[in-house]
PDB file of C-alpha atoms in Angstrom:
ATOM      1  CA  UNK A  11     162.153 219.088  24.455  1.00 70.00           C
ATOM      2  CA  UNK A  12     166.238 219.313  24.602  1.00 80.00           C
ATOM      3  CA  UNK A  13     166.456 218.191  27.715  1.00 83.00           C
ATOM      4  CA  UNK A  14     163.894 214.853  27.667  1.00 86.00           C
ATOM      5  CA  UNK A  15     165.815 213.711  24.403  1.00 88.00           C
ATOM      6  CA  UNK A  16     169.278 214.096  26.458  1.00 89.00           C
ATOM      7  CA  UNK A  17     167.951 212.965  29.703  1.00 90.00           C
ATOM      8  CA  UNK A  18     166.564 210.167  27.526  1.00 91.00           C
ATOM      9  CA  UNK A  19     169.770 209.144  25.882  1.00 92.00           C
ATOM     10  CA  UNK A  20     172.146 209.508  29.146  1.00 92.00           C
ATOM     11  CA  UNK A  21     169.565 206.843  29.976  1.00 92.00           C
ATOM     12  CA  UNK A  22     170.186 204.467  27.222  1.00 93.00           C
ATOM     13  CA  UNK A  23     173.578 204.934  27.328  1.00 93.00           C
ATOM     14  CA  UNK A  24     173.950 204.275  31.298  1.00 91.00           C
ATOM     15  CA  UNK A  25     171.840 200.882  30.760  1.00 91.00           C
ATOM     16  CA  UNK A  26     173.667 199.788  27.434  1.00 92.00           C
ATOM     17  CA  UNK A  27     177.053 200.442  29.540  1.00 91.00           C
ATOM     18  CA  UNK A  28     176.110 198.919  32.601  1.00 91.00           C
ATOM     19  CA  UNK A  29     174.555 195.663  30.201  1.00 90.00           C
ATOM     20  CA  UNK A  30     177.707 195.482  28.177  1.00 90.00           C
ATOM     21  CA  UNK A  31     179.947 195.657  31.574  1.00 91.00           C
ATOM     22  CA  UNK A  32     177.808 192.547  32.641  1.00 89.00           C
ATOM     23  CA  UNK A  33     178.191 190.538  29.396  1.00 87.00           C
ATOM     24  CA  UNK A  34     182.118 191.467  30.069  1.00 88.00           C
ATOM     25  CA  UNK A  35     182.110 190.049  33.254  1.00 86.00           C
ATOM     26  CA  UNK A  36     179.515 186.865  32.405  1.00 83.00           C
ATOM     27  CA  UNK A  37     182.212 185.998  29.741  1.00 81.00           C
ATOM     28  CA  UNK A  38     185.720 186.596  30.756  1.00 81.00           C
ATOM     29  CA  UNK A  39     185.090 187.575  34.155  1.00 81.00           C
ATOM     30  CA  UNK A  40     186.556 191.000  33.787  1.00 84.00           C
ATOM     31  CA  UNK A  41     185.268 193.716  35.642  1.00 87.00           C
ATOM     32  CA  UNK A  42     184.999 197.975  34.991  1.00 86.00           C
ATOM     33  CA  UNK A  43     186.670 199.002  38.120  1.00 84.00           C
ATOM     34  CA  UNK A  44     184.510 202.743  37.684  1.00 85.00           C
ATOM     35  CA  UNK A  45     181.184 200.777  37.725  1.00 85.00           C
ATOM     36  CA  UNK A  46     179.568 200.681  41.130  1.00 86.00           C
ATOM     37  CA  UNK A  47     179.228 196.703  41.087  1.00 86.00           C
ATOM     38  CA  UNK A  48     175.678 196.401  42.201  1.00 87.00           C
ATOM     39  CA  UNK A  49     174.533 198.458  39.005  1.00 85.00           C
ATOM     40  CA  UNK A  50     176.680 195.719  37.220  1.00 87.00           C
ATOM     41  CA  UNK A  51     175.290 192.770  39.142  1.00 84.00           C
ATOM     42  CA  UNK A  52     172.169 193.548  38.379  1.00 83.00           C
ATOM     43  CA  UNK A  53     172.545 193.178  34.820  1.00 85.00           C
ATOM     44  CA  UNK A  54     174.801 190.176  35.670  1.00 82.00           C
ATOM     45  CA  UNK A  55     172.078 188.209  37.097  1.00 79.00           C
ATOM     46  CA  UNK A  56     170.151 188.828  33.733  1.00 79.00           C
ATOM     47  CA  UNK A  57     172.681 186.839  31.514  1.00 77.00           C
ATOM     48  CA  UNK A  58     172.002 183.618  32.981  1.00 70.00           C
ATOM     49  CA  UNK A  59     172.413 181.822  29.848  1.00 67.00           C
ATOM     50  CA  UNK A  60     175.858 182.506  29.593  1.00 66.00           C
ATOM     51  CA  UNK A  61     176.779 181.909  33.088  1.00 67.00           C
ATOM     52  CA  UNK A  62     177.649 178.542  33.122  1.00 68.00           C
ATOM     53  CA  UNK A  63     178.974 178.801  29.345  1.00 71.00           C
ATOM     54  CA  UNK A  64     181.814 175.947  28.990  1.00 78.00           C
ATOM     55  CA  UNK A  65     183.869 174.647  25.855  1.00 83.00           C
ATOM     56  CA  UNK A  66     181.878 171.103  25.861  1.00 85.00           C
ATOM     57  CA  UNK A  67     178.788 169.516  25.698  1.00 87.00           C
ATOM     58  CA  UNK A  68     177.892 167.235  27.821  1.00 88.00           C
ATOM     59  CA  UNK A  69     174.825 164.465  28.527  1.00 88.00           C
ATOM     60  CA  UNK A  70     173.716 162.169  31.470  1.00 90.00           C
ATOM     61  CA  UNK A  71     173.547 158.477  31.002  1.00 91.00           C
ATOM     62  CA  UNK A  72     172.352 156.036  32.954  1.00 94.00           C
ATOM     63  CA  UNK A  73     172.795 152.349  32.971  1.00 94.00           C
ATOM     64  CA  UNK A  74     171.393 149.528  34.104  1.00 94.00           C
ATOM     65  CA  UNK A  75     173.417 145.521  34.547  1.00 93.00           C
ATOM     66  CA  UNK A  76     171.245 142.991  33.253  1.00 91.00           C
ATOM     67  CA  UNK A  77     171.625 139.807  34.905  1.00 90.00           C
ATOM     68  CA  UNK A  78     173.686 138.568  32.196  1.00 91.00           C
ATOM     69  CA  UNK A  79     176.502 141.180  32.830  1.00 90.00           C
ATOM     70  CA  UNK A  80     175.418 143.296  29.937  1.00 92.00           C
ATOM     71  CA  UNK A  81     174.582 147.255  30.593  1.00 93.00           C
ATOM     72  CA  UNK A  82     171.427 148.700  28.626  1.00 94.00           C
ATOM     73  CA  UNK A  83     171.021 152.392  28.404  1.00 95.00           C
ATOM     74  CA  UNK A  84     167.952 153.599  30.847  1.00 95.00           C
ATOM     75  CA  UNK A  85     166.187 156.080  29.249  1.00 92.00           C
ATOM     76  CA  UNK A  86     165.828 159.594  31.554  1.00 91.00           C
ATOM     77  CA  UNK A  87     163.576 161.148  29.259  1.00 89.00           C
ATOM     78  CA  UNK A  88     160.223 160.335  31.357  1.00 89.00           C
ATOM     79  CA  UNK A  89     161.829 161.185  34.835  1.00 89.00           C
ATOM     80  CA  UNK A  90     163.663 164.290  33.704  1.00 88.00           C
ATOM     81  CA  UNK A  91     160.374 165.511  30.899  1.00 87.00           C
ATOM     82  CA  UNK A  92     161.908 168.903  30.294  1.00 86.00           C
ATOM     83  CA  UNK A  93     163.640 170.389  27.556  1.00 85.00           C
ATOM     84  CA  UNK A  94     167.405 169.238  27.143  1.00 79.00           C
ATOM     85  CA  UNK A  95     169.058 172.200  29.008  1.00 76.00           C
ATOM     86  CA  UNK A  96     166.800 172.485  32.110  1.00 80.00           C
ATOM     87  CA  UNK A  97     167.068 168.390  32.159  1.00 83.00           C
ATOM     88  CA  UNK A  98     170.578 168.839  31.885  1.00 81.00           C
ATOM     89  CA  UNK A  99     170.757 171.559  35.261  1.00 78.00           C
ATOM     90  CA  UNK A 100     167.878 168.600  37.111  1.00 83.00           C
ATOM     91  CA  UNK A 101     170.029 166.081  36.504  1.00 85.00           C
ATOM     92  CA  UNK A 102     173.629 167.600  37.069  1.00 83.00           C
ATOM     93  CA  UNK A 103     172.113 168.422  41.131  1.00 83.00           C
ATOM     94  CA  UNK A 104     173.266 172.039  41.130  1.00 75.00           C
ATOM     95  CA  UNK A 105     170.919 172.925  43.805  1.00 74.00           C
ATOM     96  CA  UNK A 106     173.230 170.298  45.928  1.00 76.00           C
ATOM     97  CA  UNK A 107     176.384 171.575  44.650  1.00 68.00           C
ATOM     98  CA  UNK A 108     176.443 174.751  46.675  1.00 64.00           C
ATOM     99  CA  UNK A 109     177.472 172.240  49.516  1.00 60.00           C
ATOM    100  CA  UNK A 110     181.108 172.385  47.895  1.00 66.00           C
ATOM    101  CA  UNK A 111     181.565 168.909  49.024  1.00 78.00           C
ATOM    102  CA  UNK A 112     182.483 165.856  46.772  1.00 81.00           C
ATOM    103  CA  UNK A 113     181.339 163.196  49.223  1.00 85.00           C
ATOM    104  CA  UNK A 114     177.776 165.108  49.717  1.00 86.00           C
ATOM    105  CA  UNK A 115     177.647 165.214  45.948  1.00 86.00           C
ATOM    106  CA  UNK A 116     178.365 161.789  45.982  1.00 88.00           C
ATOM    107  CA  UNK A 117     175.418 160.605  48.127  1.00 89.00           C
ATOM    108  CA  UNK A 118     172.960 162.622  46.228  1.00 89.00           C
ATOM    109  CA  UNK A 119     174.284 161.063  43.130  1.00 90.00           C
ATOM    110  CA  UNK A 120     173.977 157.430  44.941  1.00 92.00           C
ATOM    111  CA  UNK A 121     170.431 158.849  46.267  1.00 92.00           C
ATOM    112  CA  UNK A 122     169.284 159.539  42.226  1.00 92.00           C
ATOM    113  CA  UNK A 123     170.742 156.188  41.800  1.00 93.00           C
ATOM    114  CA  UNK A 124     168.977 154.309  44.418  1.00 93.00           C
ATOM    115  CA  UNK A 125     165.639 156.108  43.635  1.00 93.00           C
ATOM    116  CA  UNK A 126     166.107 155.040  39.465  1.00 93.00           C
ATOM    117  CA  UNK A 127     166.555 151.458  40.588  1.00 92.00           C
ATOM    118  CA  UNK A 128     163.520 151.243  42.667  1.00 92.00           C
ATOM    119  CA  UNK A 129     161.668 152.969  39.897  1.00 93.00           C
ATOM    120  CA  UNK A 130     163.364 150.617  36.856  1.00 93.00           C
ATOM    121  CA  UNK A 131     162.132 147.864  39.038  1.00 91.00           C
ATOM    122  CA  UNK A 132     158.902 148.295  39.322  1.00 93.00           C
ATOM    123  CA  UNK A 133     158.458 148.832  35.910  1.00 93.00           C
ATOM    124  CA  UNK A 134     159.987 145.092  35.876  1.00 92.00           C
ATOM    125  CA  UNK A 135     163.420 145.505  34.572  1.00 90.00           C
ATOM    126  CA  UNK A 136     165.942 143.639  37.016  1.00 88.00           C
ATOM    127  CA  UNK A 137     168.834 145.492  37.048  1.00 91.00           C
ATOM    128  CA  UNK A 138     172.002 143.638  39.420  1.00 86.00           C
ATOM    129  CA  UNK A 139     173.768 147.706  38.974  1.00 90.00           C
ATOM    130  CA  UNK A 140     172.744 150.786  37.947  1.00 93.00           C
ATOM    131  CA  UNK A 141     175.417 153.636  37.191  1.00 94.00           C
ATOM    132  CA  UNK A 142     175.303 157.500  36.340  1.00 94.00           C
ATOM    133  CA  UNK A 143     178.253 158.836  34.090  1.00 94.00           C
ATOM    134  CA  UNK A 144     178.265 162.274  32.716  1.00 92.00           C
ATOM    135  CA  UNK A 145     179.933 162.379  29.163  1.00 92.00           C
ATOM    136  CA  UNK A 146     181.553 165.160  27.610  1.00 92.00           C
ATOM    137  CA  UNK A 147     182.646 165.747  23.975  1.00 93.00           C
ATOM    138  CA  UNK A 148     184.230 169.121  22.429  1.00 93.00           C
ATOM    139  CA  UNK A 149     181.648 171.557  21.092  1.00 90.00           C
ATOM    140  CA  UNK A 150     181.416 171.859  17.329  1.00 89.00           C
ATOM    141  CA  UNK A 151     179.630 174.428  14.974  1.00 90.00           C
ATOM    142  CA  UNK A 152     178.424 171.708  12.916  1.00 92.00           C
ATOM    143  CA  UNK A 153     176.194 171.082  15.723  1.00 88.00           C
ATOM    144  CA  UNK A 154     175.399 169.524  18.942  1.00 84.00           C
ATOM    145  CA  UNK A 155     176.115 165.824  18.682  1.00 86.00           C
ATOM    146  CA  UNK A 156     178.632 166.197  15.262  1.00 90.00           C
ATOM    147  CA  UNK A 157     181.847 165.252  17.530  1.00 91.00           C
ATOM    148  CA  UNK A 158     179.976 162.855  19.789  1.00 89.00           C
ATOM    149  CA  UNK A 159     181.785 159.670  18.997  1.00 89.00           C
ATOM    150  CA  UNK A 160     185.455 158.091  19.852  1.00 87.00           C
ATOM    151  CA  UNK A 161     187.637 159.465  20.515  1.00 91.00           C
ATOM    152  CA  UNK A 162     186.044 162.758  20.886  1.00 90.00           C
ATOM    153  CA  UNK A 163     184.084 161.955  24.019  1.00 85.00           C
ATOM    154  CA  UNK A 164     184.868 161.619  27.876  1.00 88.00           C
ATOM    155  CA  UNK A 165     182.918 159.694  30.622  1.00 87.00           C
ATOM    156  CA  UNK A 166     183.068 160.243  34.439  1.00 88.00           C
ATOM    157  CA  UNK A 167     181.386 157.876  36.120  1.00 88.00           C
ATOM    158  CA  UNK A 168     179.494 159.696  38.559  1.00 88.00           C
ATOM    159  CA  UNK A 169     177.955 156.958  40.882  1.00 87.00           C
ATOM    160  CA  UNK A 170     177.619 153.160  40.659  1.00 90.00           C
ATOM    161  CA  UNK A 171     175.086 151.185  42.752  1.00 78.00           C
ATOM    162  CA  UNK A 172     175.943 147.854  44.053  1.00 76.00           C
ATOM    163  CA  UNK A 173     172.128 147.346  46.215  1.00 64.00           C
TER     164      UNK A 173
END
């Protein structure tokens, strides 16, 4: 009986080790030199959430120009139905970002674009433009949106289509 309780506990042990090494890795990147890394990567691969952990928050907007020169928010709910984060990962490309390329990024981005417009219009809203800016604003423990306002946030403009 001895030996199934220690057995049992080097087990826990190993696995809470090799876990915690992960999460040490997942957020600052730092690595347990004595820890064969595929144990660790293992574990690493678990902790998705935290991968792509950054100090903002950030949302995709997307514009239309009215014919009048004014720009009216398009609303990306209906082509992006998922909940806010996995919406967020749709919309930000990442399966295209692997390319490591700016100017392939780009034409995706200007793809998206061209395939909203096509889609705005035949819902009958003329748009002369359409753009795509990602906007970022410090996160805040009051919640999500409490520092989303000037001069908290910051917009890149991702694309802009001229058709």
């Amino acid at each position: 009986m001895y030996y199934k309780s220690l057995f049992a506990s080097a087990i826990l042990i190993t696995y809470l080790l090799i876990t915690g090494a992960a999460f040490l890795y997942t957020i600052g990147r730092f690595r347990i030199p004595l820890l064969p890394w595929p144990l660790i990567h293992v574990s690493y691969t678990l902790m998705a959430p935290y991968q792509g952990d950054v100090p903002w928050n950030g949302v995709f907007i997307a514009e239309g120009e009215l014919p009048d020169g004014r720009w009216t928010p398009i609303p990306l709910e209906s082509y992006f139905p998922f909940i806010r984060g996995e919406a967020s990962v749709r919309m930000a490309l990442h399966s295209f970002q692997k390319e490591d390329s700016p100017a392939f990024l780009y034409a995706k981005y200007r793809e998206l674009a061209l395939k909203l417009l096509e889609q705005e219009r035949t819902k009958g809203n003329i748009f002369d433009h359409i753009r795509i800016i990602y906007r970022t604003w410090p996160r805040s423990p009051e919640g999500y949106r409490t520092l989303y306002k000037e001069p908290f946030f910051l917009r890149n403009e991702l694309v802009t289509l001229v058709p």
